[in-house]
Coordinates of C-alpha atoms in Angstrom, one line a residue:
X1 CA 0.0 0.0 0.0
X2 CA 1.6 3.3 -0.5
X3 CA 2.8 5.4 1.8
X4 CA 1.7 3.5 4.5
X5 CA -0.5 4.9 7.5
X6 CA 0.6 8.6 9.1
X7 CA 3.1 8.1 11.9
X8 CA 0.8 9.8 14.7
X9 CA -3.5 10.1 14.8
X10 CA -5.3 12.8 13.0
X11 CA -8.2 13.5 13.0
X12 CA -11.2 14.5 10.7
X13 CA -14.0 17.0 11.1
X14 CA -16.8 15.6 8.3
X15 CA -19.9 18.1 7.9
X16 CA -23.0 15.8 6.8
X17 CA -23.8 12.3 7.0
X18 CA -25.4 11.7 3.7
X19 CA -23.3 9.0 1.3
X20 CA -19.8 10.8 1.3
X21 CA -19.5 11.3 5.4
X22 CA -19.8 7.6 6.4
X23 CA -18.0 6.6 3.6
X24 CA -15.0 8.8 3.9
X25 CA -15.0 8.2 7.5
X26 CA -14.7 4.4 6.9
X27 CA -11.7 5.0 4.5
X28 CA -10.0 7.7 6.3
X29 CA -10.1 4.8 9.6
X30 CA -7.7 2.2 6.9
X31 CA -5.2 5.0 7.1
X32 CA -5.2 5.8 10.9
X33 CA -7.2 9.4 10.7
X34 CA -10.2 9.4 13.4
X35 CA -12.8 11.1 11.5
X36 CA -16.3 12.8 13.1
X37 CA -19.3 12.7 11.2
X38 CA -21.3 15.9 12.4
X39 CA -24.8 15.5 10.8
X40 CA -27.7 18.6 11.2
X41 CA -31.0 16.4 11.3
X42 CA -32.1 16.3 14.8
X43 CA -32.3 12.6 14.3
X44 CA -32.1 9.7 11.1
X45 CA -34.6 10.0 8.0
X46 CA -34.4 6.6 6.9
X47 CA -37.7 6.5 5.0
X48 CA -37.1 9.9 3.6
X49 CA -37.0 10.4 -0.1
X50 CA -37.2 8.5 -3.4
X51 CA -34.5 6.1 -4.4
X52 CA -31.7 5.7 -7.1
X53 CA -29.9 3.1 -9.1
X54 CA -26.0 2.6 -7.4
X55 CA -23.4 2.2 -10.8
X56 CA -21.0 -0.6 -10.9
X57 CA -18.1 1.9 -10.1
X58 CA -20.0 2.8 -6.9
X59 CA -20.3 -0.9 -5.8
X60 CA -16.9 -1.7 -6.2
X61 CA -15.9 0.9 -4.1
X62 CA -18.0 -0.4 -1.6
X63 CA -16.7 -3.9 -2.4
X64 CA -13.2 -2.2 -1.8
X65 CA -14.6 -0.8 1.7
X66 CA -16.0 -4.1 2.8
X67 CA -19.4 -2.9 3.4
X68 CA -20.8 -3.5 0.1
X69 CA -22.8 -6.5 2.0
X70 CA -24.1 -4.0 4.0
X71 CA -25.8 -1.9 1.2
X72 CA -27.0 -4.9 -0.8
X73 CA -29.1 -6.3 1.5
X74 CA -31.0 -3.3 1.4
X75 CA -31.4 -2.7 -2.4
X76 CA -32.9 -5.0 -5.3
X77 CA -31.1 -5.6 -8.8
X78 CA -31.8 -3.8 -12.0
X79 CA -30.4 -6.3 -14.5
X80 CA -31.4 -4.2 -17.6
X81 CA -33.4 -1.1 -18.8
X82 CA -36.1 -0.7 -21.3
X83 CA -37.0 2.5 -22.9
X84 CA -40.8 2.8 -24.3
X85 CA -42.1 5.3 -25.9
X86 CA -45.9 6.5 -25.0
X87 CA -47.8 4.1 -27.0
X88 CA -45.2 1.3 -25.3
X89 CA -43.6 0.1 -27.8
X90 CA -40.1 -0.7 -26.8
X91 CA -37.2 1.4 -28.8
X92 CA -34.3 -0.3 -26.8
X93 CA -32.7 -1.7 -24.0
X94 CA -29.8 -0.9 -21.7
X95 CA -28.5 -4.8 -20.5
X96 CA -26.3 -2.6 -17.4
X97 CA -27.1 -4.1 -13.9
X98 CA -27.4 -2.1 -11.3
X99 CA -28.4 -2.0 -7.3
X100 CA -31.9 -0.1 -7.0
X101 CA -31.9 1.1 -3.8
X102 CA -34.3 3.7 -1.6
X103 CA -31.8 6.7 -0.5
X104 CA -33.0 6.7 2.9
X105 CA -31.8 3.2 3.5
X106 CA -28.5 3.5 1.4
X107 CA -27.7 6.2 3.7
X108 CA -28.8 4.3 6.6
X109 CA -26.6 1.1 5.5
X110 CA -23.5 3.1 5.5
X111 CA -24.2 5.1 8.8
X112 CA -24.5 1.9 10.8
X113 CA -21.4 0.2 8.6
X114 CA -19.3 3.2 9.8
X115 CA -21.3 3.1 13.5
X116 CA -20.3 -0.2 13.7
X117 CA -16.8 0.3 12.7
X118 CA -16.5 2.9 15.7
X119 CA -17.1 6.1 14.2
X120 CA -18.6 8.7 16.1
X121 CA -21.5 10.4 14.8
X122 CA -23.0 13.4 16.6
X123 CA -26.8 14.4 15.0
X124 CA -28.4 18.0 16.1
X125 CA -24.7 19.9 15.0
X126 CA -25.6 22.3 12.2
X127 CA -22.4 23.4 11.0
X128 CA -22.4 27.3 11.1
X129 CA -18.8 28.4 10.7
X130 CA -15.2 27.6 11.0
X131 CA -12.0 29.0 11.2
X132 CA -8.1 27.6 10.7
X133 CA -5.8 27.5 13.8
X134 CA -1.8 27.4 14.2
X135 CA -2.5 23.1 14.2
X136 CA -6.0 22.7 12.0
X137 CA -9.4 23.9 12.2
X138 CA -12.3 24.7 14.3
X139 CA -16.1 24.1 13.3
X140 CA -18.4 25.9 15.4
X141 CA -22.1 24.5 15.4
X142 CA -25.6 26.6 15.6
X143 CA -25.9 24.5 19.2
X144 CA -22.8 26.8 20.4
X145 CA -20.7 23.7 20.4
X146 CA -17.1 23.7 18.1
X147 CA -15.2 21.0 17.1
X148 CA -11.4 20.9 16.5
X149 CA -9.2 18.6 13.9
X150 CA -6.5 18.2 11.7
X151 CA -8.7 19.6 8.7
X152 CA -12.7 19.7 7.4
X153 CA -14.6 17.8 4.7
X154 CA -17.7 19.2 3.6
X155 CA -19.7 16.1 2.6
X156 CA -23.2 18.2 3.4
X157 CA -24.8 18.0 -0.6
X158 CA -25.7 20.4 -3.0
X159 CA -26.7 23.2 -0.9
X160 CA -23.5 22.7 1.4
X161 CA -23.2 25.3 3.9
X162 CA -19.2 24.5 4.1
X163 CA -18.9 25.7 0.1
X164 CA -20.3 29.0 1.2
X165 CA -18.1 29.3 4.5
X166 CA -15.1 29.1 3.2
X167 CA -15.6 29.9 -0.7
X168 CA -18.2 32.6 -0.5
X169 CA -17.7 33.6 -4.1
X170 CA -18.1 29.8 -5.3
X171 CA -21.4 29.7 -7.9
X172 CA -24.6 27.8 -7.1
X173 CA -26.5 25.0 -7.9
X174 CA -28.2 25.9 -11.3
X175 CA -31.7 24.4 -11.8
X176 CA -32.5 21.8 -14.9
X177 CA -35.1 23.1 -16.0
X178 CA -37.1 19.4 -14.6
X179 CA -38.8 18.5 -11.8
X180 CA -38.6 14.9 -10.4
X181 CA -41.5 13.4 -8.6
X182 CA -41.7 9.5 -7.1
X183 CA -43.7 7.3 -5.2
X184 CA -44.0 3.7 -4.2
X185 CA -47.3 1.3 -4.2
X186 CA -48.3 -2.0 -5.7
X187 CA -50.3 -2.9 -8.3
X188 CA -51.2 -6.2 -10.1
X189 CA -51.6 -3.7 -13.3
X190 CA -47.4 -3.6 -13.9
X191 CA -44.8 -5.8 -15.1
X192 CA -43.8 -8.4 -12.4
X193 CA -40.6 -8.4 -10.4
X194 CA -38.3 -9.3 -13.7
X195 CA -35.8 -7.1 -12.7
X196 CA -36.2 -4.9 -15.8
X197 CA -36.7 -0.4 -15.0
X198 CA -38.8 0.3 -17.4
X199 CA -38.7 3.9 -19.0
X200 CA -41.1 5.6 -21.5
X201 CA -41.0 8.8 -23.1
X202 CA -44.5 9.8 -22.9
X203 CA -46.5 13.0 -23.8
X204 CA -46.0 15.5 -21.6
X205 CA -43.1 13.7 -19.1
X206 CA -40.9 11.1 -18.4
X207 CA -42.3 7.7 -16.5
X208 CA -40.0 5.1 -15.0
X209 CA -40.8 2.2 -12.6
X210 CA -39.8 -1.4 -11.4
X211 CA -41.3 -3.6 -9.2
X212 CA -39.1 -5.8 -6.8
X213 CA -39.7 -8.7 -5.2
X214 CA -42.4 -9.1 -2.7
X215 CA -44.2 -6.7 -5.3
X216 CA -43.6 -3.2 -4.3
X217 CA -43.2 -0.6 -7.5
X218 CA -40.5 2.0 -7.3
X219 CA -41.7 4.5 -9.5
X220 CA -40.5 7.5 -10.6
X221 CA -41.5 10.7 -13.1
X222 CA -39.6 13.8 -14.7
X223 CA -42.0 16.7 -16.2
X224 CA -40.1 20.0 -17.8
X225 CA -41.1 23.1 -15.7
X226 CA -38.9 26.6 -16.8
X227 CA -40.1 28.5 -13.6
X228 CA -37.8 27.7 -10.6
X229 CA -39.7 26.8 -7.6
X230 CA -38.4 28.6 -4.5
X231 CA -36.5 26.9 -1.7
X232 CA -38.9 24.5 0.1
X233 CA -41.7 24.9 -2.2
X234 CA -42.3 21.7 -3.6
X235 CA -42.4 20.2 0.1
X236 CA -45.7 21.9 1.0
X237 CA -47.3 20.2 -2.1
X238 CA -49.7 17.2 -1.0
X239 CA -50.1 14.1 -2.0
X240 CA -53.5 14.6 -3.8
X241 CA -52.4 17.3 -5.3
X242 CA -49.4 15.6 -6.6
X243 CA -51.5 12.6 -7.8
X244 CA -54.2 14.7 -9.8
X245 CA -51.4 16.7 -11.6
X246 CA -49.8 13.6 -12.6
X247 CA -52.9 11.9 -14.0
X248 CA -53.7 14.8 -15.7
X249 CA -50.2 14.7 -17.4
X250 CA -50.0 11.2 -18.4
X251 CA -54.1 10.1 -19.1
X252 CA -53.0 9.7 -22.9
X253 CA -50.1 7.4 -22.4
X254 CA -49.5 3.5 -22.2
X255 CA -50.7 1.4 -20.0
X256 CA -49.8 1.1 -17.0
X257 CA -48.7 4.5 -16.3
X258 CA -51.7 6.0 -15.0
X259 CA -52.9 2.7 -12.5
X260 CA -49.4 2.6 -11.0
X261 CA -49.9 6.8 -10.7
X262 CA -53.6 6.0 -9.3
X263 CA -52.9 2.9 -7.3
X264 CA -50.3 5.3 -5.0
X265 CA -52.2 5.8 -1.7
X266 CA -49.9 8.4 -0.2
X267 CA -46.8 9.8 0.1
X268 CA -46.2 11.3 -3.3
X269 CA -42.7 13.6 -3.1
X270 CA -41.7 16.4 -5.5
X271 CA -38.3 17.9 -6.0
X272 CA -36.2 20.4 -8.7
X273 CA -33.4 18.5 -10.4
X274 CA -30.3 20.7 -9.9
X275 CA -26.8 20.4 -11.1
X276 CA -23.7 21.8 -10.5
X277 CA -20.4 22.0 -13.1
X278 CA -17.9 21.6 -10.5
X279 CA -16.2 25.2 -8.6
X280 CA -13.0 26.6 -10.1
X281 CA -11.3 25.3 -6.3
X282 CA -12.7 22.5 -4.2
X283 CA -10.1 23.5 -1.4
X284 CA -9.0 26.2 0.5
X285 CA -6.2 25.5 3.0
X286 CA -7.4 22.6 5.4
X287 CA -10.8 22.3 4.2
X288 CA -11.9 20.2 0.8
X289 CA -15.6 20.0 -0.1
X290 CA -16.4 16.0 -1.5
X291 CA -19.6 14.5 -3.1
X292 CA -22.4 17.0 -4.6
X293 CA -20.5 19.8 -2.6
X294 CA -18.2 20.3 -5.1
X295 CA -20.1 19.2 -8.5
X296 CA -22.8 17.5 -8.5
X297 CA -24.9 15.6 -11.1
X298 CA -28.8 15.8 -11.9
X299 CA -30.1 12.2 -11.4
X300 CA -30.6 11.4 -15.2
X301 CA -27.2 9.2 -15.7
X302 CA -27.7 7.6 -12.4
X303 CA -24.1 8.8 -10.8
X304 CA -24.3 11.0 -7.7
X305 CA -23.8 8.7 -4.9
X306 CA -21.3 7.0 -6.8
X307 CA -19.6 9.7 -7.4
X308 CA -19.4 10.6 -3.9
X309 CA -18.2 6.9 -3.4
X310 CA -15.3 7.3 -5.7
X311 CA -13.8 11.1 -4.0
X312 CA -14.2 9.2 -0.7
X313 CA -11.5 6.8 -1.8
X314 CA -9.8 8.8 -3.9
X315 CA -9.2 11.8 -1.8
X316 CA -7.7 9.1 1.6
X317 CA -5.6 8.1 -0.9
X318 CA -3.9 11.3 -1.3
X319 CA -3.9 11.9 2.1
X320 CA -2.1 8.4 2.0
X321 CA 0.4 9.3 -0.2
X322 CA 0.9 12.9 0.3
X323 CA 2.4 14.9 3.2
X324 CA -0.1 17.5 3.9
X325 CA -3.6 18.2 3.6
X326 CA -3.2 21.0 1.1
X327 CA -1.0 18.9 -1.0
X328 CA -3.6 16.3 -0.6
X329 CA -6.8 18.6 -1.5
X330 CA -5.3 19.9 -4.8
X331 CA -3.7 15.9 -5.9
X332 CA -7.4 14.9 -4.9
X333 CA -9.3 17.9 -7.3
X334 CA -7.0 17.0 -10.2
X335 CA -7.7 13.3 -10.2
X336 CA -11.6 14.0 -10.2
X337 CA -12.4 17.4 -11.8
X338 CA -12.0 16.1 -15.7
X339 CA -14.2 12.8 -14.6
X340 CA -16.9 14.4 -12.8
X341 CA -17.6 17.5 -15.2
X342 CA -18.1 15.1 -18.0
X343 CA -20.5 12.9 -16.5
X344 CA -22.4 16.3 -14.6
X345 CA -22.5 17.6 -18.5
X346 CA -23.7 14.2 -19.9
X347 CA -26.5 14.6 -17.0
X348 CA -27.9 17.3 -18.4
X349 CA -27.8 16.3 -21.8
X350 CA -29.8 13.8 -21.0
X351 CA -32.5 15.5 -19.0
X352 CA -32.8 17.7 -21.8
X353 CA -33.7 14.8 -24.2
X354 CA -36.5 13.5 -22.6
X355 CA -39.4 15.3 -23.6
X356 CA -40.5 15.8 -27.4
X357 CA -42.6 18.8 -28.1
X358 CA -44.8 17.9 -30.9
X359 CA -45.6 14.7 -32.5
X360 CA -42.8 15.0 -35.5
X361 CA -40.2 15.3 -32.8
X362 CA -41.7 12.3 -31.2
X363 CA -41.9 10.7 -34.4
X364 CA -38.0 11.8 -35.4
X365 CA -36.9 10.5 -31.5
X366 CA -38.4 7.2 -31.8
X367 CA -36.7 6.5 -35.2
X368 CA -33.4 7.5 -34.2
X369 CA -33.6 6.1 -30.6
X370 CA -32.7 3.1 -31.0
X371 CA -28.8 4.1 -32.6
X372 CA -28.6 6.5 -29.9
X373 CA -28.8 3.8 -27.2
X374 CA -26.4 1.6 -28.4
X375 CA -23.6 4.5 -28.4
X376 CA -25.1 5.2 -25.0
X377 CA -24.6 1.9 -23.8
X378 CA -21.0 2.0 -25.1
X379 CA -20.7 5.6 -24.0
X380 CA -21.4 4.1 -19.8
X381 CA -18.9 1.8 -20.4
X382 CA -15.7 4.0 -19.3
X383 CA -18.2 5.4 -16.6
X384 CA -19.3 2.0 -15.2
X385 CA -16.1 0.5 -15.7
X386 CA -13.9 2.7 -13.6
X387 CA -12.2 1.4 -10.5
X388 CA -9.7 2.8 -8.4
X389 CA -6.9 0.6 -6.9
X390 CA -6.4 1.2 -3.4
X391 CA -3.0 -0.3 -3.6
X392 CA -1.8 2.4 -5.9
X393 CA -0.2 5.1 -5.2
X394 CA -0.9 8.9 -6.2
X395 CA 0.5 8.9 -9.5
X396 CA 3.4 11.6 -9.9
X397 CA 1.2 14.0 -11.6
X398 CA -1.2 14.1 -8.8
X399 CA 1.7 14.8 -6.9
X400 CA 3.1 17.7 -8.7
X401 CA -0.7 19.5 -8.0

């Protein structure tokens, strides 16, 4: 292994404990740094939120961690994608497997990994501000408590509070243009537990859905929206409310897009699809921003939380391998930066393509469709086929950063 652990303890101060806190954690514990998650929820929200599809490249980081066990348990297999358009006929098929898994319970399968594993994680501690010392850092919390460590990782998401603390002139999120919606039910109207996610381009949105075994349908819908919705907004919107708009959009398409919609007794979510090209400097002196903090990816390619995965190994393997922090933080940005950016711009791309304004368009889509998605399915290769050797060290251009 190079490098070999740091003669004497360090130790961590990680803001959030989404994907990237546990997961860094659990690394930064191989090379002898004591890492403290600090997470601002008062408490867990394991049944919070809709769910995703985890990459191959993000399961074999896990694999590399030893806690991909943990996750898989949790999760059911997607073992190929079908695209439909809104009269379902099929136009192709993506034969990729993936692990579809509910965020709530990703999130919770990596807490307890690290929990179990001995890392401290302290809920309630909404990071307010932070300053550097003579020996690392201090994080101060909203409770009037403050932290102190060797250096700071913001892992705390798209909206990270770190960014903005210690890069105040970094740019925000920028909205898609799409608003997601999901939901979960069961229905004896859809496809059986094959593993297949099916995915139609229909009328006036984007349907997708697979049902697991032991019958329960993950479902989920994109719909083009150009006005922003403020902060919060879509949080207030009900169920019903949700339902109706969504049977209004999608009465003209195939069966079974509406019954799944109709057959969804409650809890209905709603959220904007952001993105975010990655900030000119994840870094500044002893504190690196990981994960969706610094770039983050709209959900359409299916590579957020593996993308948090790989900087979690990446960036304990510069401080492996490199003698400081700082030298660590700017190795770490110019392994990722050229990989991330190009999947965050292939996100959008794609979100973009999913809706067909008039019927020639439709027409024109479905023709060429099926070409597309066999370059697309090449085009994931290099993206699902990454891997980063632990055992490696920082190569010697990571080094010069």
């Amino acid at each position: 292994m190079g490098g070999g652990a740091p003669a004497a303890p360090r130790k961590a101060l990680l803001i959030g404990c989404g994907i990237a806190g546990p997961t860094l954690a659990m690394f930064l514990q191989r090379i002898g740094i004591d890492a403290v998650v600090y997470e601002a929820g008062e408490e867990p929200r394991d049944s919070a939120g809709a769910f995703l599809n985890l990459a191959p490249n993000g399961m074999a980081v896990l694999k590399t961690l030893g806690v991909f066990d943990d996750v898989e348990k949790y999760g059911s297999y997607t073992t190929s994608t079908a695209f439909l358009n809104h009269k379902g006929k099929v136009l192709g098929e993506n034969p990729a497997q993936t692990l579809l898994i509910k965020r709530g319970l990703l999130n919770k399968a990596l807490r307890e990994a690290a929990q179990g594993r001995g890392v401290p994680i302290e809920f309630g501690k909404r990071f307010s501000s932070m300053e550097h010392t003579e020996t690392g850092v201090r994080a101060q919390f909203t409770d009037g408590s403050v932290a102190e460590g060797d250096f700071l990782v913001g892992c705390d998401g798209i909206h990270s509070k770190t960014r903005y603390t210690v890069l105040p002139d970094a740019p925000h999120p920028e909205y898609t243009g799409v608003i997601g919606t999901a939901g979960y039910t069961r229905s004896d109207q859809a496809a059986p537990a094959d593993g297949v996610m099916r995915m139609s381009f229909c009328l006036k949105g984007f349907f997708g859905y697979q049902t697991i075994p032991g019958g329960e349908i993950y479902w989920f819908e994109n719909y083009h929206q150009a006005a922003e919705p403020g902060r919060g907004e879509l949080d207030k919107v009900p169920h019903e409310t949700w339902k109706k708009k969504l049977l209004d959009k999608h009465r003209d398409d195939h069966h079974p897009v509406s019954a799944i919609i109709d057959s969804t007794s409650d809890g209905i979510i709603g959220y904007p699809i952001y993105d975010m090209l990655s900030i000119p400097t994840w870094h500044r002196e002893r504190v690196c921003l990981v994960g969706d903090a610094a770039h983050a990816t709209s959900p359409h390619v299916g590579q957020g939380a593996s993308m948090a995965m790989e900087d979690s190994i990446v960036l304990t393997k510069c401080l492996r391998d490199l003698p400081t922090p700082e030298r660590a933080f700017a190795a770490f940005q110019a392994l990722r930066k050229e990989r991330v950016e190009k999947i965050i711009k292939e996100g959008r791309k794609t979100g973009n393509q999913k809706a067909a304004a008039n019927g020639f368009q439709r027409a024109v889509r479905d023709l060429v469709l099926p070409f597309f998605l066999k370059l697309g399915v090449k085009a994931t290769d290099p993206v699902y086929s990454y891997r980063v050797d632990w055992d490696r060290p920082v190569n010697v251009a990571a080094r010069a950063a």
